[in-house]
Short mmCIF file of N, CA and C in Angstrom, two decimals:
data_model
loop_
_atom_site.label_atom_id
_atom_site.label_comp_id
_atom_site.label_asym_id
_atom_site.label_seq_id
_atom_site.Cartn_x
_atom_site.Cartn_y
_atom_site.Cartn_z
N UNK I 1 126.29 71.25 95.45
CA UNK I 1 126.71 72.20 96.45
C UNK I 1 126.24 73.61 96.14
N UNK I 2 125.67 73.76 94.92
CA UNK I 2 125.44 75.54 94.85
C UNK I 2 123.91 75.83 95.87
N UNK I 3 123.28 74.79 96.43
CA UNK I 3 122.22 74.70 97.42
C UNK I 3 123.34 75.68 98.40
N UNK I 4 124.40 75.07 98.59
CA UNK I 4 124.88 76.10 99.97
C UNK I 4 125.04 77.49 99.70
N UNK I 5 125.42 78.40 98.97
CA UNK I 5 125.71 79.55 98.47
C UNK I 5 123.89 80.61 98.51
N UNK I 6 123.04 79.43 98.72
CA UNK I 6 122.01 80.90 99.41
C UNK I 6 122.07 80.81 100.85
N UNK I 7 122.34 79.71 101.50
CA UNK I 7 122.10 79.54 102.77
C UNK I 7 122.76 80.78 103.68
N UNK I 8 123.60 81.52 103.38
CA UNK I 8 124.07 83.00 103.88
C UNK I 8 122.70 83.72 103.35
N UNK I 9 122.34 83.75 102.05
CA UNK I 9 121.63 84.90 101.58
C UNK I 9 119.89 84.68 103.20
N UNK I 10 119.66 83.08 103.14
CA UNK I 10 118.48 83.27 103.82
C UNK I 10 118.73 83.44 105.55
N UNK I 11 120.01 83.69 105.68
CA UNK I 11 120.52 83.52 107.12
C UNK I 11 120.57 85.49 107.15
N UNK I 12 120.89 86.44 106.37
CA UNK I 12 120.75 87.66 106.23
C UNK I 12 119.16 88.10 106.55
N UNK I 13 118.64 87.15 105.50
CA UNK I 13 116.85 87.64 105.66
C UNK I 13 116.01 87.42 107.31
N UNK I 14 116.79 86.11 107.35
CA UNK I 14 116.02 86.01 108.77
C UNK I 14 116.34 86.56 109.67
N UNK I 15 117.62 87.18 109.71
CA UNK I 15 117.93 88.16 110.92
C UNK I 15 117.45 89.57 110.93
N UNK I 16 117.30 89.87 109.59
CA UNK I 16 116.61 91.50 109.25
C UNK I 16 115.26 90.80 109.43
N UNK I 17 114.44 90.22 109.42
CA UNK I 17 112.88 90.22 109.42
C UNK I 17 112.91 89.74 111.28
N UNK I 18 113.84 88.95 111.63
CA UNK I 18 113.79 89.00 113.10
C UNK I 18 113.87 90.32 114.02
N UNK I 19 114.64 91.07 113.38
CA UNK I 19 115.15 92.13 113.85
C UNK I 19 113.98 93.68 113.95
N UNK I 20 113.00 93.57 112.56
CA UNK I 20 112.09 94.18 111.83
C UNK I 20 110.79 93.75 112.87
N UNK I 21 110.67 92.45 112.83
CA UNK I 21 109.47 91.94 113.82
C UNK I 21 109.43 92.55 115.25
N UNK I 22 110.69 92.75 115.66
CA UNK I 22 110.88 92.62 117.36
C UNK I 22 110.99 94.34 117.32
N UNK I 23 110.96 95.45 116.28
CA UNK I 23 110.22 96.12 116.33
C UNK I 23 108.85 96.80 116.16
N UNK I 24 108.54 96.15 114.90
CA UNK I 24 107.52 96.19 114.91
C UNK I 24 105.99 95.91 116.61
N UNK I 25 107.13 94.46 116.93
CA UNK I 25 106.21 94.43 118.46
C UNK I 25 106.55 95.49 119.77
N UNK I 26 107.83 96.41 119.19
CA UNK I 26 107.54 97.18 120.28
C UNK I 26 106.70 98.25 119.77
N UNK I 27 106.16 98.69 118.54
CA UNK I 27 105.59 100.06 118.52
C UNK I 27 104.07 99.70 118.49
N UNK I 28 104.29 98.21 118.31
CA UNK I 28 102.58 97.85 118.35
C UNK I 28 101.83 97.52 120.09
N UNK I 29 103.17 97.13 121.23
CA UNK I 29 103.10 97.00 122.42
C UNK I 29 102.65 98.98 122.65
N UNK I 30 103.40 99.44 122.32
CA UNK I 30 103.18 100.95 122.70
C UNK I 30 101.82 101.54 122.60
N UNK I 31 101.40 101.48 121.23
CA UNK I 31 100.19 101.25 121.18
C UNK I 31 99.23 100.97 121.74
N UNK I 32 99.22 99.80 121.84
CA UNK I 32 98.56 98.86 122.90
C UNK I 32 98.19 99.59 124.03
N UNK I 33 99.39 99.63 124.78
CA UNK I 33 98.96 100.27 125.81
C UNK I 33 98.84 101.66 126.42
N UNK I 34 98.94 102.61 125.32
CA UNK I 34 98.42 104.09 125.13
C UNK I 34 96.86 103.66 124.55
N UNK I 35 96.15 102.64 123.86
CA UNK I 35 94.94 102.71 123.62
C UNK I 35 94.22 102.37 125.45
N UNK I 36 94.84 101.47 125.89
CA UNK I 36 94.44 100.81 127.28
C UNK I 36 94.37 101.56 128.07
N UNK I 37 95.76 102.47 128.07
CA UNK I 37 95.80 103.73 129.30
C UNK I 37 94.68 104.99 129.07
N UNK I 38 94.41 105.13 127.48
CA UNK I 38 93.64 106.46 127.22
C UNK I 38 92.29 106.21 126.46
N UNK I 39 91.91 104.83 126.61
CA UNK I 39 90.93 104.13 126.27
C UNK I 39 89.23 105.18 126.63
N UNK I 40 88.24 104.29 126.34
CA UNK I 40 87.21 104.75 127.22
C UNK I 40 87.17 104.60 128.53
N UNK I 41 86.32 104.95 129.11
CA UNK I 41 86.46 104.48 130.76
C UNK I 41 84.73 104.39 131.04
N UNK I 42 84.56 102.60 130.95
CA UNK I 42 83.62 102.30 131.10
C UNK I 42 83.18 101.84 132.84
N UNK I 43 82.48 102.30 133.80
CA UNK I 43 81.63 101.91 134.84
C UNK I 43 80.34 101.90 135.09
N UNK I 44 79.69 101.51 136.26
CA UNK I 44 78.25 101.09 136.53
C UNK I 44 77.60 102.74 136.40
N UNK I 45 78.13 103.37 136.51
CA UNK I 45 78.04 104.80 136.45
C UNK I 45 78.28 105.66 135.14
N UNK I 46 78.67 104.74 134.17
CA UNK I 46 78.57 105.36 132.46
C UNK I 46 77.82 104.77 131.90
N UNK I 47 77.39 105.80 130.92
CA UNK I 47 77.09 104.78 129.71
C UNK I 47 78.19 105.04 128.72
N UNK I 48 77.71 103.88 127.57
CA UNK I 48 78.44 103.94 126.47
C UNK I 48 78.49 104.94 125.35
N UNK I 49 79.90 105.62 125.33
CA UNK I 49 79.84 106.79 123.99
C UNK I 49 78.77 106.43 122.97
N UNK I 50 78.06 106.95 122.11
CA UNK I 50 77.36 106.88 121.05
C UNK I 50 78.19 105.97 119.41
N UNK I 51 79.26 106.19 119.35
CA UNK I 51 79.98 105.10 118.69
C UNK I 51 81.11 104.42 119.31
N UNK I 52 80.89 103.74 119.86
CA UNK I 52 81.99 102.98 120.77
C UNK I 52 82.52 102.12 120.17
N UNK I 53 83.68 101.62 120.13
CA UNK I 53 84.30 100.52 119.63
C UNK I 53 85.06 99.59 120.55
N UNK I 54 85.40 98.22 120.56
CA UNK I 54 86.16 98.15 121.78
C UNK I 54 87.67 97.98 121.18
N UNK I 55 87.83 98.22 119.86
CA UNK I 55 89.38 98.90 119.39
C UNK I 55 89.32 100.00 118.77
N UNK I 56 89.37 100.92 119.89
CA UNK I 56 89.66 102.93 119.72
C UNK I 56 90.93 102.79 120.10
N UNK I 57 91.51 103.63 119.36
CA UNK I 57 92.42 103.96 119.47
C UNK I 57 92.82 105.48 119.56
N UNK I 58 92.90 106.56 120.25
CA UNK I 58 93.67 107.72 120.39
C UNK I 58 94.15 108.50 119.46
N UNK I 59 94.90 107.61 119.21
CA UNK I 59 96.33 108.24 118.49
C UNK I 59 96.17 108.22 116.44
N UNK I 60 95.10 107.62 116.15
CA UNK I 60 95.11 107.41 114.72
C UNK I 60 93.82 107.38 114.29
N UNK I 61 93.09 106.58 113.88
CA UNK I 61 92.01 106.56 112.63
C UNK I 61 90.82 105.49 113.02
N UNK I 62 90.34 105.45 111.83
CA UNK I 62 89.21 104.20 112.00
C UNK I 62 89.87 102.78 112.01
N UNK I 63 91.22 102.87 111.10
CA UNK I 63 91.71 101.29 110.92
C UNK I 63 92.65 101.26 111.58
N UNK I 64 92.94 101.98 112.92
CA UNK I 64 94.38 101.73 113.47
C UNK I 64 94.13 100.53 114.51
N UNK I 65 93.03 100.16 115.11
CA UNK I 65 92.65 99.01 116.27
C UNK I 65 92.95 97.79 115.45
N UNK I 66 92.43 98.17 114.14
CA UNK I 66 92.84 96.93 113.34
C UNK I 66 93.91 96.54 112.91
N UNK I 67 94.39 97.34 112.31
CA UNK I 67 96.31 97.41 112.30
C UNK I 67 96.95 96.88 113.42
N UNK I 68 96.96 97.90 114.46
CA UNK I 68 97.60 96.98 115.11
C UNK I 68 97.29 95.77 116.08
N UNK I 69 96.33 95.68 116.07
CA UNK I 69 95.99 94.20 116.48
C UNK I 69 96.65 93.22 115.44
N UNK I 70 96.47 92.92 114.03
CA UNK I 70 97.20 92.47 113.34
C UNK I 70 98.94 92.93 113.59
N UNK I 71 99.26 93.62 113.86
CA UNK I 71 100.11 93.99 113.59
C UNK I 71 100.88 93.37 114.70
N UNK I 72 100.73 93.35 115.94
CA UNK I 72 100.63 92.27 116.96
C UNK I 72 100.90 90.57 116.53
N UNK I 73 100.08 90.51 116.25
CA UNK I 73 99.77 89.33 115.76
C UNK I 73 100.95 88.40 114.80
N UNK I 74 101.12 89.70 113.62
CA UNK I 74 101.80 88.81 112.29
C UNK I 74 103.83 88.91 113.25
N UNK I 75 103.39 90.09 114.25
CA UNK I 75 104.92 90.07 115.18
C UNK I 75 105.26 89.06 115.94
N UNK I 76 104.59 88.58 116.81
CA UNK I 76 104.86 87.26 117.04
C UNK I 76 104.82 86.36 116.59
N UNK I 77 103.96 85.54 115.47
CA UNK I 77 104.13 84.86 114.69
C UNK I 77 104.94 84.86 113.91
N UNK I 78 106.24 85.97 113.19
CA UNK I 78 106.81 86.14 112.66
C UNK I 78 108.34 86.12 113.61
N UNK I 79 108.33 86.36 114.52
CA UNK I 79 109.49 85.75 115.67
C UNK I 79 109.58 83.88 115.98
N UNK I 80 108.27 83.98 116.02
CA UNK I 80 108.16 82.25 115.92
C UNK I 80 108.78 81.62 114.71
N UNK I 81 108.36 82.48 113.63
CA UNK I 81 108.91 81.74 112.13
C UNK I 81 110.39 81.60 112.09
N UNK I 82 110.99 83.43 112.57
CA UNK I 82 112.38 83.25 112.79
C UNK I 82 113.02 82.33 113.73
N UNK I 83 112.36 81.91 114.57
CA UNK I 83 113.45 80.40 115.79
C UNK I 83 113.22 79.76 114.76
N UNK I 84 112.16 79.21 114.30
CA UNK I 84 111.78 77.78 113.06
C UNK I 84 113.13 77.71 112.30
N UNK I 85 112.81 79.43 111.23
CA UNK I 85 114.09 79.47 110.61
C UNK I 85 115.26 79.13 110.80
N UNK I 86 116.03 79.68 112.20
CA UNK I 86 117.14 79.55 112.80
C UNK I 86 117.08 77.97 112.93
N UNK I 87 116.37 77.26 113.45
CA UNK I 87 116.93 75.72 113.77
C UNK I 87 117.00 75.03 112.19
N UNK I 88 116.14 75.26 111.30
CA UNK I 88 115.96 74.90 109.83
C UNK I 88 117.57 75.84 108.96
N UNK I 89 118.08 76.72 109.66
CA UNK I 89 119.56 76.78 109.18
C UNK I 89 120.18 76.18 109.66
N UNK I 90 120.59 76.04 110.62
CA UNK I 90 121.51 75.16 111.50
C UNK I 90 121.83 74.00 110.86
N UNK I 91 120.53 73.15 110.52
CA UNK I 91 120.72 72.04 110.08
C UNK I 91 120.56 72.03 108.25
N UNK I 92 119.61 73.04 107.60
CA UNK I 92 119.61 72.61 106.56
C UNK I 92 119.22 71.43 105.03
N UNK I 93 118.08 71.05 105.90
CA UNK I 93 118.02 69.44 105.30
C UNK I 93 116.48 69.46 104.95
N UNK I 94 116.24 68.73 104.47
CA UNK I 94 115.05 68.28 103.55
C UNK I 94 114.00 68.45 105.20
N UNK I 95 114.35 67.70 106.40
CA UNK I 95 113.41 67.34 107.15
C UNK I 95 113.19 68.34 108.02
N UNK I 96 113.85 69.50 107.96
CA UNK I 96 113.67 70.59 108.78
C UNK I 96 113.05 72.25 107.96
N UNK I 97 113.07 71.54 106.59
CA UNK I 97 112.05 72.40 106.12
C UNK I 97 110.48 72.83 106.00
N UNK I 98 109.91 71.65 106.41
CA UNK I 98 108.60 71.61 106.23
C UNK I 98 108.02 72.97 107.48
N UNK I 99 108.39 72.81 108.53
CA UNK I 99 108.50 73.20 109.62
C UNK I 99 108.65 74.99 109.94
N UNK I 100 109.55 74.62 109.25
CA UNK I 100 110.13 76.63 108.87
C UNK I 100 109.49 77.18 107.48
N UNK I 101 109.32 76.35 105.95
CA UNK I 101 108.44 77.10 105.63
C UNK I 101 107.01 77.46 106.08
N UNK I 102 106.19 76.63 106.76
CA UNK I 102 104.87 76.91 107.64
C UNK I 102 105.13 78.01 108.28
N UNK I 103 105.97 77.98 108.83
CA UNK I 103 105.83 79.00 109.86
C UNK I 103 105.87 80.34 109.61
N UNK I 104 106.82 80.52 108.19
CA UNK I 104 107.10 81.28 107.82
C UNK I 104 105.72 81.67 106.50
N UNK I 105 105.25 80.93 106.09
CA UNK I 105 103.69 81.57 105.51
C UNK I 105 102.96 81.84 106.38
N UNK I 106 102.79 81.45 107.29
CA UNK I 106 101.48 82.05 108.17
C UNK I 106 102.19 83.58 108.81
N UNK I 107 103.32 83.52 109.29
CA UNK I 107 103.64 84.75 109.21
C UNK I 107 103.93 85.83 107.93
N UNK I 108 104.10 85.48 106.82
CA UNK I 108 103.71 86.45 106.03
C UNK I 108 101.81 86.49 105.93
N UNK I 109 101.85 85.65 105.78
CA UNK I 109 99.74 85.85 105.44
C UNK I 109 99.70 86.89 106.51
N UNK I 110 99.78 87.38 107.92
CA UNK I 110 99.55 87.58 108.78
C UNK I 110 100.31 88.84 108.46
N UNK I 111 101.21 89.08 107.65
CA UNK I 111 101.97 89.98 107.53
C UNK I 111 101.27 91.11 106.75
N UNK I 112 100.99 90.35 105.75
CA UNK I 112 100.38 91.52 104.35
C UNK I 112 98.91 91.20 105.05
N UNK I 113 98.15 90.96 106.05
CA UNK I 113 96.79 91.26 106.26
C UNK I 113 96.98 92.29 107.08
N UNK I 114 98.01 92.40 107.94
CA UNK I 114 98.18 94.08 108.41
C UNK I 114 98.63 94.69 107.82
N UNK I 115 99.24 94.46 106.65
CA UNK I 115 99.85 95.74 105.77
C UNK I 115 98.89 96.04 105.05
N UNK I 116 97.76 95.24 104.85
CA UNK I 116 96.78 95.69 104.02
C UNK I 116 95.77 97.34 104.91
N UNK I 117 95.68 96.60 106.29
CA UNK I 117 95.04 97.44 107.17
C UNK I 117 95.90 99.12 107.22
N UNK I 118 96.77 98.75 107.46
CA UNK I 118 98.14 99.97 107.37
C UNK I 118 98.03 100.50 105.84
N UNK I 119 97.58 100.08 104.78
CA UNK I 119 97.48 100.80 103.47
C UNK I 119 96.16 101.17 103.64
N UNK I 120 95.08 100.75 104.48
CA UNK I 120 93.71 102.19 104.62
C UNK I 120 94.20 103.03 105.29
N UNK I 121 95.18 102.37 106.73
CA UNK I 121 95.12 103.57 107.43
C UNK I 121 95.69 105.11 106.81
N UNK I 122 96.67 104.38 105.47
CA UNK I 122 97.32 105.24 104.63
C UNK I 122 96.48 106.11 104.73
N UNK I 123 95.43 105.45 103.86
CA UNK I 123 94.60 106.24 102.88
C UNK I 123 93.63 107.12 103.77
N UNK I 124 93.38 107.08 105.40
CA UNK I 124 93.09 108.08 106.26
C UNK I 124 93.47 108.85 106.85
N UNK I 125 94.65 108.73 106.30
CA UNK I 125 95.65 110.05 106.59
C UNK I 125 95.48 110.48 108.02
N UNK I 126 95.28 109.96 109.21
CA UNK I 126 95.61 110.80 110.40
C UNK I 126 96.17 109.85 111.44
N UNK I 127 97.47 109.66 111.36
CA UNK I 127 98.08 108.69 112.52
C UNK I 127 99.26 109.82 112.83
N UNK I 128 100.34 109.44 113.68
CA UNK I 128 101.63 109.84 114.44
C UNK I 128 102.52 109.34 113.85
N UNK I 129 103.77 109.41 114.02
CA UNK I 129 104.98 108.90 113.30
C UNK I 129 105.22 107.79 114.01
N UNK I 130 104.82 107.37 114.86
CA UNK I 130 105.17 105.82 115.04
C UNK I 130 104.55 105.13 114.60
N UNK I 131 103.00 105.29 114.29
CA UNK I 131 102.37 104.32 113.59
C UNK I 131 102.90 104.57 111.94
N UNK I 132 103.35 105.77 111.41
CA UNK I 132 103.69 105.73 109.77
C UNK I 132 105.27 104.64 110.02
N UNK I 133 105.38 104.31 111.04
CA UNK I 133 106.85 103.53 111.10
C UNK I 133 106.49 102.73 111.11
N UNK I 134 105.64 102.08 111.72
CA UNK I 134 104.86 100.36 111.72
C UNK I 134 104.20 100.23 110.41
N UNK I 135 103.66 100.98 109.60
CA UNK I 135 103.67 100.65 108.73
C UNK I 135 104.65 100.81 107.85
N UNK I 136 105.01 101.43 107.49
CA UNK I 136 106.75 100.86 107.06
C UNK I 136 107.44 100.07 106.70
N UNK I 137 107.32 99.67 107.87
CA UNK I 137 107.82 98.02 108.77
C UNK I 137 107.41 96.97 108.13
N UNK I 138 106.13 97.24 108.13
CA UNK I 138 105.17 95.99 107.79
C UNK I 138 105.25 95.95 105.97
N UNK I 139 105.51 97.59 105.53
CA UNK I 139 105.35 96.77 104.17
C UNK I 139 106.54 96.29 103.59
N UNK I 140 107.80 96.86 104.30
CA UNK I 140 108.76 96.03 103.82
C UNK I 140 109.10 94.75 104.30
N UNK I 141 108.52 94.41 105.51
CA UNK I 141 108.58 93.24 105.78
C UNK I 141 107.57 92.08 105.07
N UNK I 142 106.61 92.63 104.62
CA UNK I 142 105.81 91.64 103.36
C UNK I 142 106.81 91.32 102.46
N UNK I 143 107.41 91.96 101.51
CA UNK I 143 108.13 91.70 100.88
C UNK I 143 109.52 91.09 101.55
N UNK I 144 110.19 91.15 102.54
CA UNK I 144 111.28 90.48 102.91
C UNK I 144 110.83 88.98 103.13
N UNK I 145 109.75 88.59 104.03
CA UNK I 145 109.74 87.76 104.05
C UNK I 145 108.95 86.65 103.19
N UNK I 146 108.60 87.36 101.72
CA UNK I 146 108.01 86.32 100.87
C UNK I 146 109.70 86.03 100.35
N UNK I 147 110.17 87.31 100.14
CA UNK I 147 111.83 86.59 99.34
C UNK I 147 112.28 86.04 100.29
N UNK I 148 112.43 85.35 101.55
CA UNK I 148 112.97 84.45 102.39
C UNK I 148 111.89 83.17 102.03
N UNK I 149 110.92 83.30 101.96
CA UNK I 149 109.73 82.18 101.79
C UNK I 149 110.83 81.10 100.32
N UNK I 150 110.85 82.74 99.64
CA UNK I 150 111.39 82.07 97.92
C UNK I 150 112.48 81.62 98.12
N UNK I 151 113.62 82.10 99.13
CA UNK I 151 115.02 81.45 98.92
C UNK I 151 115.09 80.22 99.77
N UNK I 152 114.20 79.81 100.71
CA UNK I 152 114.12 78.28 101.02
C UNK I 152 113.65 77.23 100.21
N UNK I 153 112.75 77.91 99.68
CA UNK I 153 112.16 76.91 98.73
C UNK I 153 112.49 76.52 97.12
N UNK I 154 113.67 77.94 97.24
CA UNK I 154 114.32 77.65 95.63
C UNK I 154 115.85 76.87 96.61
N UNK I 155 115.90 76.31 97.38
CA UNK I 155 116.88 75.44 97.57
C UNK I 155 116.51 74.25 97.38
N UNK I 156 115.04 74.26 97.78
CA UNK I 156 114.77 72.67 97.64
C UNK I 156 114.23 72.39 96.22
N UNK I 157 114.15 72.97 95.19
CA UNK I 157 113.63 73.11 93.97
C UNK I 157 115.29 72.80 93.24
N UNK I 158 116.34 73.13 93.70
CA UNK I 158 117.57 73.36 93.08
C UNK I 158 118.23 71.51 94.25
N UNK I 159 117.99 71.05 94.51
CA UNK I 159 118.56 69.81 95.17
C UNK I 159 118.32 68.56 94.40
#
């Protein structure tokens, strides 16, 4: 029975990394569509800027299209991990793990490959305070959700 005594600890994690994700997708939605709204403006009647990219972004740097496109990315996949999670608490059992840890690595992999992007953008020093919040986000959420990765899998290591 001491298997039950983390099952609170990983029911805490998944609600803070659920909670962390579903912001993270709103400042990366924002984004989004401040790059879309203030984008280039390509017609039969332009040509193309001299360095064009088709992820410019406005508001930040060379690595912010990349950021948050990842950043996008590891957010929904990381909401997906959390339902996985949630039905893999509920029940708790050998056969509903396989399922929720997957889900839950590909959303960290996905996690620390935008936090990686978000540690150049660091290092270019010119974004807004919502993007220094998404990254933030993202690097504490690397770390939250490898220690959720660890407390499922040190249950089944401890059974």
């Amino acid at each position: 029975m001491a298997y039950q005594q983390l099952k609170p600890v990983a029911g805490l994690l998944l609600a803070l990394n659920f909670c962390m994700y579903v912001i993270v997708l709103g400042i990366g939605g924002w984004a989004m569509n401040r790059a879309i709204d203030h984008g280039f403006v390509i017609g039969p009647s332009f040509d193309l800027p001299a360095h064009f990219s088709p992820i410019y972004f406005p508001m930040g740097n060379a690595a912010t299209g990349f950021f948050v496109t990842f950043a996008l990315l590891a957010g929904v996949v990381g909401v997906a991990s959390a339902i996985s999670g949630i039905n893999h608490l509920r029940s708790w059992t050998y056969e509903s793990l396989p399922s929720a840890a997957t889900a839950a690595t590909i959303a960290w992999t996905l996690t620390v490959l935008a936090m990686g992007f978000g540690c150049k953008e660091i290092e270019l020093r010119i974004r807004n305070s919502r993007l220094r919040t998404m990254e933030a986000f993202l690097i504490i959420l690397s770390a939250t959700q490898l220690l959720y990765l660890a407390v499922i899998h040190t249950v089944v290591s401890r059974r």
